Amino acid sequence: MDSHAFEALTVETLPVRLGGNAAIKRRIGDNSSLWSIKEVGDGNLNLVFIVTGETGSVIVKQALPYVRLVGESWPLPLKRSFFEYHALKRQAARDPGMVPEILFFDEAQAIIAMEFLTPHVILRRALIDGRELPRVGRDLGLFVARTLFRGSDLSMDTRAKKADVALFSDNVELCDITENLVFSDPYFEAPLNRHTTPQLDPLVAELRADRDLKVEAQRLKHLFSAKAETLCHGDLHTGSVMVTEAETRIIDPEFAFYGPISFDIGMLAANFWMSYFSQTGHEATPGARDSMRAYLLGTIDTLWETFRAEFAHLWRTERKGILYQASLFESRSDPLAAEQALACVMNDIWHEMLGFAGIEIHRRIIGLAHNADFETITDPDSRARCESKALKLGRHLAVNRQRIHSLRDIRETVERLEKEILA
Ligand code: SR1
Ligand code: MG
């Protein structure tokens, strides 16, 4: 394949262009004339093909030089594929078995060929369908603890960590998307914003006039842009997770960047809370999704508790980086000092995580990139009722994050909001 001029793949050209690729042929069979190809990309940015041959299937993902959701008027560099490749490599090393295996990477063509996950489905889809997946909270809690701890100065050799910060700092355009779409656009009348109209108009106006919220969103943006603590996935919502009853896998880290440990956890929690508030819009009869709602709140508890316990375990057993070094703590005569330091670090992660969750909820309802949990609720009145409860939780989390001390407190707020009767 010509490795210089970028050319978008099509169902027709893919077998010609990748038919000679040894890694793909090994996985799915030599005879590319027998390959069947389906383009299944339903995300906002890329082309995604399932390629099936005589002996199996692979995923071929290709970045496009623009934002697919918006079109060619919004150019986006192909190098996001490079960052996705490098993030997948690091995640695979830090939590083995949790991301798809990479078979092949072509930087110039922005193509990653990877393991086809089957019979996995996108977690967001499963939650919309009301499926209770027992492993998800624990698997995701372990994944975030391991990748975020092991990508930070708590664990890495400082030279390697600084080199990685430099490498990923070039993922400018994808960070720019988050900086604008998540932290700023929702809080003013940005041209690409949209929301369920006119039902949400009064609440949206209230949020956009909320000085405390605006300040908090910018404080969180400040953390996002300046706190280069660890390699974050960068877009860890329930659409970036694939599941079966028995397995959880994480995909799509093209937004990877060095940022706060709290960021990925906040995004995940936000998406479970949004799923919770969307359930009414999907239930056949009132109360039919009660068990699903309890499952979602339980999953957030498990996610956070697993993250906390695993992070603490890694703190005690793998802390070999420049931060809180053992020579200052364990090897001195005060064994409680390292535990006190851990409590401080965890406390910061907790309060930041709540803030990121709050603004992630807002941007999915009043910004550009919405999520299917709400968007698939066809009755706009019902959708708006679900969305307004989520928006209120988002505001509470973002503005009051320093005063919230437990998931139990949040559960009370969530359940109170859910019971609110809205016109
Ligand atoms: C223009 S891209 C919009 C969103 O899609 C991605 O999945 C990210 O969440 C981004 O914010
Ligand atoms: Mg994605």
Tab-separated table of C-alpha atoms and ligand atoms in Angstrom:
chain	number	residue	atom	x	y	z
A	1	MET	CA	0.000	0.000	0.000
A	2	ASP	CA	1.175	3.542	-0.771
A	3	SER	CA	2.315	4.750	2.593
A	4	HIS	CA	2.398	8.446	1.686
A	5	ALA	CA	-0.873	9.751	0.240
A	6	PHE	CA	-3.747	9.247	2.641
A	7	GLU	CA	-6.776	7.604	1.104
A	8	ALA	CA	-9.938	6.684	2.946
A	9	LEU	CA	-10.748	2.982	2.768
A	10	THR	CA	-14.013	1.801	1.281
A	11	VAL	CA	-15.727	-1.574	1.363
A	12	GLU	CA	-14.536	-2.044	-2.216
A	13	THR	CA	-10.897	-0.935	-1.836
A	14	LEU	CA	-10.150	-2.537	1.528
A	15	PRO	CA	-9.403	-6.091	0.229
A	16	VAL	CA	-7.163	-4.695	-2.488
A	17	ARG	CA	-5.277	-2.411	-0.134
A	18	LEU	CA	-4.959	-4.750	2.872
A	19	GLY	CA	-5.120	-8.102	1.055
A	20	GLY	CA	-1.335	-8.494	1.272
A	21	ASN	CA	-1.107	-7.757	4.983
A	22	ALA	CA	0.477	-10.740	6.727
A	23	ALA	CA	-0.938	-10.029	10.203
A	24	ILE	CA	-4.498	-9.743	8.935
A	25	LYS	CA	-4.185	-12.779	6.666
A	26	ARG	CA	-2.876	-14.883	9.555
A	27	ARG	CA	-6.000	-14.032	11.537
A	28	ILE	CA	-8.752	-14.251	8.904
A	29	GLY	CA	-7.368	-16.225	5.968
A	30	ASP	CA	-5.175	-15.658	2.903
A	31	ASN	CA	-7.765	-15.325	0.225
A	32	SER	CA	-8.822	-11.693	0.269
A	33	SER	CA	-11.277	-12.268	-2.577
A	34	LEU	CA	-13.348	-14.175	-0.005
A	35	TRP	CA	-13.314	-11.404	2.591
A	36	SER	CA	-16.641	-9.821	3.389
A	37	ILE	CA	-16.568	-6.249	4.621
A	38	LYS	CA	-19.016	-4.133	6.564
A	39	GLU	CA	-18.570	-0.498	7.596
A	40	VAL	CA	-20.015	-0.214	11.092
A	41	GLY	CA	-18.588	3.076	12.405
A	42	ASP	CA	-21.297	4.837	14.367
A	43	GLY	CA	-19.015	7.065	16.432
A	44	ASN	CA	-18.365	10.732	15.856
A	45	LEU	CA	-14.976	10.534	14.174
A	46	ASN	CA	-13.776	7.447	12.286
A	47	LEU	CA	-14.375	4.691	9.766
A	48	VAL	CA	-14.697	1.220	11.330
A	49	PHE	CA	-14.866	-1.960	9.237
A	50	ILE	CA	-15.524	-5.543	10.266
A	51	VAL	CA	-13.513	-7.705	7.859
A	52	THR	CA	-14.436	-11.384	7.822
A	53	GLY	CA	-12.470	-14.099	6.036
A	54	GLU	CA	-12.436	-17.884	6.035
A	55	THR	CA	-10.896	-18.233	9.493
A	56	GLY	CA	-12.077	-15.213	11.454
A	57	SER	CA	-12.752	-11.484	11.632
A	58	VAL	CA	-10.759	-8.356	12.402
A	59	ILE	CA	-11.612	-4.729	13.009
A	60	VAL	CA	-10.007	-2.169	10.731
A	61	LYS	CA	-10.298	1.352	12.079
A	62	GLN	CA	-9.243	4.365	10.033
A	63	ALA	CA	-9.185	7.977	11.094
A	64	LEU	CA	-10.611	10.495	8.634
A	65	PRO	CA	-9.048	13.919	8.160
A	66	TYR	CA	-12.197	15.556	9.517
A	67	VAL	CA	-14.867	15.097	12.216
A	68	ARG	CA	-17.333	12.578	10.791
A	69	LEU	CA	-20.174	13.908	12.940
A	70	VAL	CA	-19.868	17.402	11.466
A	71	GLY	CA	-18.216	16.877	8.063
A	72	GLU	CA	-15.241	18.198	6.128
A	73	SER	CA	-15.816	21.722	7.431
A	74	TRP	CA	-14.182	20.544	10.702
A	75	PRO	CA	-10.718	19.210	9.808
A	76	LEU	CA	-9.068	16.869	12.308
A	77	PRO	CA	-5.538	15.491	11.967
A	78	LEU	CA	-4.938	11.819	11.245
A	79	LYS	CA	-2.325	11.647	13.998
A	80	ARG	CA	-5.062	10.762	16.499
A	81	SER	CA	-4.601	7.227	15.212
A	82	PHE	CA	-0.951	7.357	16.358
A	83	PHE	CA	-2.060	8.377	19.850
A	84	GLU	CA	-4.696	5.663	19.938
A	85	TYR	CA	-2.084	3.080	18.969
A	86	HIS	CA	0.372	4.236	21.642
A	87	ALA	CA	-2.333	4.456	24.309
A	88	LEU	CA	-3.556	0.929	23.505
A	89	LYS	CA	0.014	-0.387	23.829
A	90	ARG	CA	0.437	1.219	27.231
A	91	GLN	CA	-2.986	0.163	28.499
A	92	ALA	CA	-2.308	-3.425	27.389
A	93	ALA	CA	0.922	-3.416	29.418
A	94	ARG	CA	-0.689	-1.789	32.471
A	95	ASP	CA	-3.824	-3.934	32.613
A	96	PRO	CA	-3.275	-6.977	30.377
A	97	GLY	CA	-6.246	-8.400	28.493
A	98	MET	CA	-8.486	-5.336	28.853
A	99	VAL	CA	-7.978	-3.676	25.457
A	100	PRO	CA	-8.176	-5.231	21.985
A	101	GLU	CA	-4.996	-6.814	20.651
A	102	ILE	CA	-3.398	-4.738	17.885
A	103	LEU	CA	-2.511	-6.674	14.746
A	104	PHE	CA	-1.168	-3.907	12.569
A	105	PHE	CA	-0.682	-0.129	12.512
A	106	ASP	CA	-0.087	2.104	9.488
A	107	GLU	CA	0.664	5.620	10.670
A	108	ALA	CA	0.450	7.378	7.274
A	109	GLN	CA	-2.889	5.804	6.434
A	110	ALA	CA	-4.104	6.180	10.056
A	111	ILE	CA	-5.187	2.538	10.091
A	112	ILE	CA	-5.240	0.240	13.107
A	113	ALA	CA	-6.198	-3.388	12.540
A	114	MET	CA	-7.221	-5.058	15.764
A	115	GLU	CA	-8.909	-8.014	17.365
A	116	PHE	CA	-12.636	-8.306	16.606
A	117	LEU	CA	-14.448	-8.569	19.918
A	118	THR	CA	-17.348	-10.988	19.689
A	119	PRO	CA	-20.012	-11.506	20.973
A	120	HIS	CA	-19.363	-8.216	22.761
A	121	VAL	CA	-21.712	-5.268	22.462
A	122	ILE	CA	-21.218	-1.604	23.318
A	123	LEU	CA	-21.965	-1.118	27.027
A	124	ARG	CA	-24.130	1.947	26.353
A	125	ARG	CA	-26.372	-0.134	24.066
A	126	ALA	CA	-26.659	-2.893	26.687
A	127	LEU	CA	-27.658	-0.371	29.369
A	128	ILE	CA	-30.290	1.182	27.095
A	129	ASP	CA	-31.676	-2.321	26.582
A	130	GLY	CA	-31.873	-2.755	30.358
A	131	ARG	CA	-29.183	-5.419	30.637
A	132	GLU	CA	-27.549	-5.789	34.064
A	133	LEU	CA	-23.930	-6.794	33.481
A	134	PRO	CA	-22.476	-8.137	36.694
A	135	ARG	CA	-18.760	-7.582	36.058
A	136	VAL	CA	-18.651	-4.111	34.655
A	137	GLY	CA	-18.194	-2.029	37.833
A	138	ARG	CA	-15.363	-4.170	39.136
A	139	ASP	CA	-13.594	-4.610	35.778
A	140	LEU	CA	-13.698	-0.887	35.051
A	141	GLY	CA	-12.603	-0.019	38.598
A	142	LEU	CA	-9.551	-2.243	38.229
A	143	PHE	CA	-8.791	-0.900	34.748
A	144	VAL	CA	-8.841	2.743	35.801
A	145	ALA	CA	-6.842	2.103	38.975
A	146	ARG	CA	-4.144	0.123	37.147
A	147	THR	CA	-3.796	2.296	34.044
A	148	LEU	CA	-3.972	5.589	35.930
A	149	PHE	CA	-1.621	4.559	38.759
A	150	ARG	CA	0.905	2.859	36.479
A	151	GLY	CA	0.959	5.782	34.020
A	152	SER	CA	1.817	8.327	36.715
A	153	ASP	CA	4.817	9.608	38.655
A	154	LEU	CA	3.741	7.297	41.471
A	155	SER	CA	4.945	4.374	39.405
A	156	MET	CA	6.880	5.310	36.277
A	157	ASP	CA	10.528	6.065	35.892
A	158	THR	CA	10.560	9.872	35.706
A	159	ARG	CA	12.497	10.002	32.416
A	160	ALA	CA	10.021	7.641	30.731
A	161	LYS	CA	7.075	9.557	32.173
A	162	LYS	CA	8.397	12.922	30.978
A	163	ALA	CA	9.045	11.461	27.507
A	164	ASP	CA	5.460	10.213	27.440
A	165	VAL	CA	4.096	13.583	28.549
A	166	ALA	CA	6.022	15.119	25.618
A	167	LEU	CA	4.762	12.465	23.179
A	168	PHE	CA	1.102	12.798	24.074
A	169	SER	CA	1.235	16.586	24.404
A	170	ASP	CA	1.006	16.682	20.602
A	171	ASN	CA	-2.558	15.331	20.747
A	172	VAL	CA	-3.535	18.988	20.671
A	173	GLU	CA	-6.606	18.886	18.459
A	174	LEU	CA	-8.363	16.150	20.412
A	175	CYS	CA	-7.652	17.899	23.696
A	176	ASP	CA	-8.974	21.064	22.055
A	177	ILE	CA	-12.253	19.242	21.306
A	178	THR	CA	-12.610	18.309	24.969
A	179	GLU	CA	-11.493	21.720	26.199
A	180	ASN	CA	-14.208	23.401	24.148
A	181	LEU	CA	-17.028	20.852	23.882
A	182	VAL	CA	-16.870	19.680	27.492
A	183	PHE	CA	-15.685	22.605	29.572
A	184	SER	CA	-16.800	25.756	27.742
A	185	ASP	CA	-19.409	25.422	24.998
A	186	PRO	CA	-22.203	24.051	27.228
A	187	TYR	CA	-22.005	27.187	29.361
A	188	PHE	CA	-22.745	29.761	26.649
A	189	GLU	CA	-24.688	29.886	23.377
A	190	ALA	CA	-21.959	28.185	21.314
A	191	PRO	CA	-23.031	27.683	17.693
A	192	LEU	CA	-22.861	23.870	17.723
A	193	ASN	CA	-24.803	23.379	20.969
A	194	ARG	CA	-28.220	21.761	20.860
A	195	HIS	CA	-30.785	20.555	23.362
A	196	THR	CA	-34.333	19.246	23.546
A	197	THR	CA	-36.329	22.339	22.618
A	198	PRO	CA	-38.362	24.059	23.937
A	199	GLN	CA	-38.836	21.845	27.010
A	200	LEU	CA	-35.330	22.420	28.376
A	201	ASP	CA	-35.023	26.113	27.445
A	202	PRO	CA	-35.665	27.553	30.949
A	203	LEU	CA	-33.253	25.171	32.703
A	204	VAL	CA	-30.566	25.655	30.049
A	205	ALA	CA	-30.871	29.430	30.424
A	206	GLU	CA	-30.577	29.046	34.203
A	207	LEU	CA	-27.431	26.898	33.900
A	208	ARG	CA	-25.828	29.304	31.439
A	209	ALA	CA	-26.491	32.184	33.827
A	210	ASP	CA	-25.089	30.283	36.812
A	211	ARG	CA	-21.915	32.071	37.868
A	212	ASP	CA	-20.804	29.383	40.335
A	213	LEU	CA	-21.199	26.691	37.705
A	214	LYS	CA	-19.270	28.634	35.079
A	215	VAL	CA	-16.389	29.248	37.480
A	216	GLU	CA	-16.331	25.592	38.533
A	217	ALA	CA	-16.337	24.413	34.903
A	218	GLN	CA	-13.310	26.588	34.227
A	219	ARG	CA	-11.517	25.379	37.377
A	220	LEU	CA	-12.038	21.851	36.079
A	221	LYS	CA	-10.782	22.864	32.630
A	222	HIS	CA	-7.716	24.282	34.370
A	223	LEU	CA	-7.126	20.884	35.996
A	224	PHE	CA	-7.679	19.139	32.655
A	225	SER	CA	-5.139	21.277	30.832
A	226	ALA	CA	-2.512	21.690	33.545
A	227	LYS	CA	-2.505	18.620	35.817
A	228	ALA	CA	-0.454	16.220	33.700
A	229	GLU	CA	-0.549	13.420	36.287
A	230	THR	CA	-1.102	10.309	34.217
A	231	LEU	CA	-2.008	8.910	30.813
A	232	CYS	CA	-5.802	9.161	30.681
A	233	HIS	CA	-7.957	7.283	28.195
A	234	GLY	CA	-9.521	10.687	27.582
A	235	ASP	CA	-12.977	9.594	26.361
A	236	LEU	CA	-13.982	6.836	28.751
A	237	HIS	CA	-17.761	6.856	28.414
A	238	THR	CA	-19.983	3.786	28.128
A	239	GLY	CA	-19.637	3.916	24.321
A	240	SER	CA	-15.918	3.156	24.764
A	241	VAL	CA	-16.575	-0.103	26.615
A	242	MET	CA	-17.531	-3.452	25.091
A	243	VAL	CA	-19.113	-6.175	27.171
A	244	THR	CA	-20.405	-9.688	27.483
A	245	GLU	CA	-21.753	-11.208	30.692
A	246	ALA	CA	-18.258	-12.567	31.301
A	247	GLU	CA	-15.917	-9.916	29.963
A	248	THR	CA	-15.312	-6.164	29.802
A	249	ARG	CA	-13.004	-4.549	27.250
A	250	ILE	CA	-12.054	-0.916	26.720
A	251	ILE	CA	-11.703	0.598	23.243
A	252	ASP	CA	-11.054	3.921	21.454
A	253	PRO	CA	-8.397	5.816	23.440
A	254	GLU	CA	-7.696	8.319	20.644
A	255	PHE	CA	-8.311	11.222	23.065
A	256	ALA	CA	-5.440	9.960	25.250
A	257	PHE	CA	-3.542	12.736	27.018
A	258	TYR	CA	-1.638	13.385	30.237
A	259	GLY	CA	-4.183	14.705	32.676
A	260	PRO	CA	-5.712	14.274	36.142
A	261	ILE	CA	-6.141	10.763	37.559
A	262	SER	CA	-9.733	11.738	38.343
A	263	PHE	CA	-10.786	12.495	34.758
A	264	ASP	CA	-11.536	8.996	33.376
A	265	ILE	CA	-13.325	7.937	36.574
A	266	GLY	CA	-15.528	11.036	36.514
A	267	MET	CA	-16.500	10.419	32.884
A	268	LEU	CA	-17.428	6.828	33.616
A	269	ALA	CA	-19.477	7.656	36.697
A	270	ALA	CA	-21.290	10.425	34.762
A	271	ASN	CA	-22.305	7.979	32.070
A	272	PHE	CA	-23.752	5.544	34.615
A	273	TRP	CA	-25.697	8.371	36.279
A	274	MET	CA	-27.016	9.460	32.864
A	275	SER	CA	-28.028	5.902	32.125
A	276	TYR	CA	-29.886	5.879	35.471
A	277	PHE	CA	-31.895	9.009	34.616
A	278	SER	CA	-32.604	7.746	31.073
A	279	GLN	CA	-34.212	4.496	32.250
A	280	THR	CA	-37.698	6.017	32.700
A	281	GLY	CA	-37.646	6.904	29.022
A	282	HIS	CA	-37.039	3.265	28.120
A	283	GLU	CA	-39.260	1.376	30.541
A	284	ALA	CA	-42.398	-0.248	29.162
A	285	THR	CA	-44.436	0.381	32.329
A	286	PRO	CA	-43.661	2.575	35.361
A	287	GLY	CA	-41.307	0.692	37.678
A	288	ALA	CA	-40.276	-1.915	35.098
A	289	ARG	CA	-36.682	-0.679	35.252
A	290	ASP	CA	-36.445	-0.400	39.088
A	291	SER	CA	-33.994	-3.254	39.255
A	292	MET	CA	-31.917	-1.677	36.461
A	293	ARG	CA	-31.820	1.611	38.358
A	294	ALA	CA	-30.617	-0.167	41.501
A	295	TYR	CA	-28.034	-2.023	39.410
A	296	LEU	CA	-26.680	1.255	37.959
A	297	LEU	CA	-26.251	2.902	41.376
A	298	GLY	CA	-24.659	-0.287	42.666
A	299	THR	CA	-22.289	-0.291	39.683
A	300	ILE	CA	-21.127	3.251	40.486
A	301	ASP	CA	-20.469	2.135	44.104
A	302	THR	CA	-18.505	-0.880	42.858
A	303	LEU	CA	-16.572	1.197	40.313
A	304	TRP	CA	-15.440	3.695	42.932
A	305	GLU	CA	-14.802	1.147	45.720
A	306	THR	CA	-12.811	-1.103	43.378
A	307	PHE	CA	-10.811	1.852	42.072
A	308	ARG	CA	-10.088	2.999	45.635
A	309	ALA	CA	-9.046	-0.430	46.896
A	310	GLU	CA	-6.878	-1.272	43.877
A	311	PHE	CA	-5.229	2.158	43.845
A	312	ALA	CA	-4.453	1.727	47.566
A	313	HIS	CA	-3.060	-1.746	46.888
A	314	LEU	CA	-0.789	-0.398	44.119
A	315	TRP	CA	0.223	2.492	46.392
A	316	ARG	CA	1.372	-0.021	49.010
A	317	THR	CA	3.030	-2.466	46.647
A	318	GLU	CA	4.176	-0.664	43.478
A	319	ARG	CA	5.010	2.903	44.496
A	320	LYS	CA	8.435	3.214	42.908
A	321	GLY	CA	8.188	6.609	41.162
A	322	ILE	CA	9.362	10.028	42.297
A	323	LEU	CA	6.194	10.884	44.244
A	324	TYR	CA	5.782	10.015	47.954
A	325	GLN	CA	8.858	7.862	47.599
A	326	ALA	CA	9.406	4.958	49.948
A	327	SER	CA	12.653	6.465	51.231
A	328	LEU	CA	10.573	9.251	52.807
A	329	PHE	CA	7.859	6.992	54.169
A	330	GLU	CA	7.983	3.210	54.588
A	331	SER	CA	11.661	3.037	55.315
A	332	ARG	CA	11.299	5.631	58.119
A	333	SER	CA	9.922	4.750	61.492
A	334	ASP	CA	6.434	6.172	60.856
A	335	PRO	CA	4.396	3.592	58.909
A	336	LEU	CA	1.234	5.703	59.101
A	337	ALA	CA	2.735	8.579	57.119
A	338	ALA	CA	2.318	6.848	53.735
A	339	GLU	CA	-1.305	6.024	54.616
A	340	GLN	CA	-1.953	9.652	55.499
A	341	ALA	CA	-0.465	10.733	52.170
A	342	LEU	CA	-2.616	8.167	50.339
A	343	ALA	CA	-5.731	9.530	52.052
A	344	CYS	CA	-4.846	13.061	50.862
A	345	VAL	CA	-4.263	11.913	47.277
A	346	MET	CA	-7.512	9.915	47.264
A	347	ASN	CA	-9.420	12.868	48.703
A	348	ASP	CA	-8.280	15.081	45.797
A	349	ILE	CA	-9.197	12.400	43.248
A	350	TRP	CA	-12.677	12.049	44.797
A	351	HIS	CA	-13.573	15.761	44.715
A	352	GLU	CA	-12.148	16.260	41.215
A	353	MET	CA	-13.889	13.141	39.931
A	354	LEU	CA	-17.260	14.523	41.046
A	355	GLY	CA	-16.643	17.774	39.191
A	356	PHE	CA	-15.657	16.050	35.948
A	357	ALA	CA	-18.755	13.859	36.226
A	358	GLY	CA	-20.967	16.935	36.596
A	359	ILE	CA	-19.730	18.723	33.506
A	360	GLU	CA	-19.672	15.508	31.420
A	361	ILE	CA	-23.393	15.177	32.176
A	362	HIS	CA	-24.035	18.747	31.036
A	363	ARG	CA	-22.149	18.535	27.781
A	364	ARG	CA	-24.002	15.361	26.730
A	365	ILE	CA	-27.362	17.127	27.080
A	366	ILE	CA	-26.756	20.762	26.149
A	367	GLY	CA	-23.539	20.601	24.072
A	368	LEU	CA	-22.818	19.166	20.627
A	369	ALA	CA	-22.113	15.471	21.260
A	370	HIS	CA	-25.144	13.851	22.855
A	371	ASN	CA	-25.479	10.248	23.921
A	372	ALA	CA	-27.880	7.562	22.784
A	373	ASP	CA	-29.189	6.956	26.334
A	374	PHE	CA	-31.285	10.111	26.006
A	375	GLU	CA	-31.340	10.518	22.216
A	376	THR	CA	-33.152	7.217	21.696
A	377	ILE	CA	-36.054	8.377	23.890
A	378	THR	CA	-38.374	9.371	21.070
A	379	ASP	CA	-40.995	11.301	23.050
A	380	PRO	CA	-39.411	14.748	23.551
A	381	ASP	CA	-41.412	15.456	26.734
A	382	SER	CA	-40.231	12.237	28.331
A	383	ARG	CA	-36.664	12.826	27.099
A	384	ALA	CA	-36.643	16.355	28.496
A	385	ARG	CA	-37.880	15.138	31.908
A	386	CYS	CA	-35.057	12.578	32.086
A	387	GLU	CA	-32.492	15.104	30.880
A	388	SER	CA	-33.505	17.843	33.282
A	389	LYS	CA	-33.025	15.540	36.290
A	390	ALA	CA	-29.558	14.650	35.013
A	391	LEU	CA	-28.720	18.314	34.392
A	392	LYS	CA	-29.645	19.146	37.996
A	393	LEU	CA	-27.426	16.350	39.292
A	394	GLY	CA	-24.615	17.625	37.063
A	395	ARG	CA	-24.917	21.099	38.549
A	396	HIS	CA	-24.957	19.706	42.093
A	397	LEU	CA	-21.840	17.597	41.483
A	398	ALA	CA	-19.863	20.349	39.766
A	399	VAL	CA	-20.698	23.167	42.176
A	400	ASN	CA	-20.826	21.282	45.475
A	401	ARG	CA	-18.070	18.760	44.792
A	402	GLN	CA	-15.873	19.922	47.682
A	403	ARG	CA	-18.778	19.475	50.130
A	404	ILE	CA	-19.837	15.991	48.990
A	405	HIS	CA	-18.211	13.260	51.036
A	406	SER	CA	-19.832	9.973	50.065
A	407	LEU	CA	-21.651	8.117	47.331
A	408	ARG	CA	-24.443	7.592	49.861
A	409	ASP	CA	-25.077	11.374	49.868
A	410	ILE	CA	-25.168	11.386	46.078
A	411	ARG	CA	-27.523	8.408	45.993
A	412	GLU	CA	-29.993	10.381	48.146
A	413	THR	CA	-29.826	13.327	45.746
A	414	VAL	CA	-30.184	11.061	42.709
A	415	GLU	CA	-33.197	9.232	44.147
A	416	ARG	CA	-34.824	12.503	45.213
A	417	LEU	CA	-34.377	13.968	41.729
A	418	GLU	CA	-35.707	10.804	40.125
A	419	LYS	CA	-38.931	11.118	42.196
A	420	GLU	CA	-39.465	14.766	41.177
A	421	ILE	CA	-42.668	15.176	39.227
A	422	LEU	CA	-41.942	17.402	36.257
A	423	ALA	CA	-44.582	18.892	33.981
B	1	SR1	C1	-16.549	16.253	17.659
B	1	SR1	S1	-16.212	14.862	18.582
B	1	SR1	C2	-17.429	14.804	19.784
B	1	SR1	C3	-17.205	13.792	20.823
B	1	SR1	O1	-17.063	12.519	20.254
B	1	SR1	C4	-16.059	11.788	20.935
B	1	SR1	O2	-16.484	10.515	21.250
B	1	SR1	C5	-15.728	12.602	22.157
B	1	SR1	O3	-16.548	12.274	23.246
B	1	SR1	C6	-15.980	13.978	21.666
B	1	SR1	O4	-16.139	14.905	22.706
B	2	MG	MG	-14.673	7.211	20.548
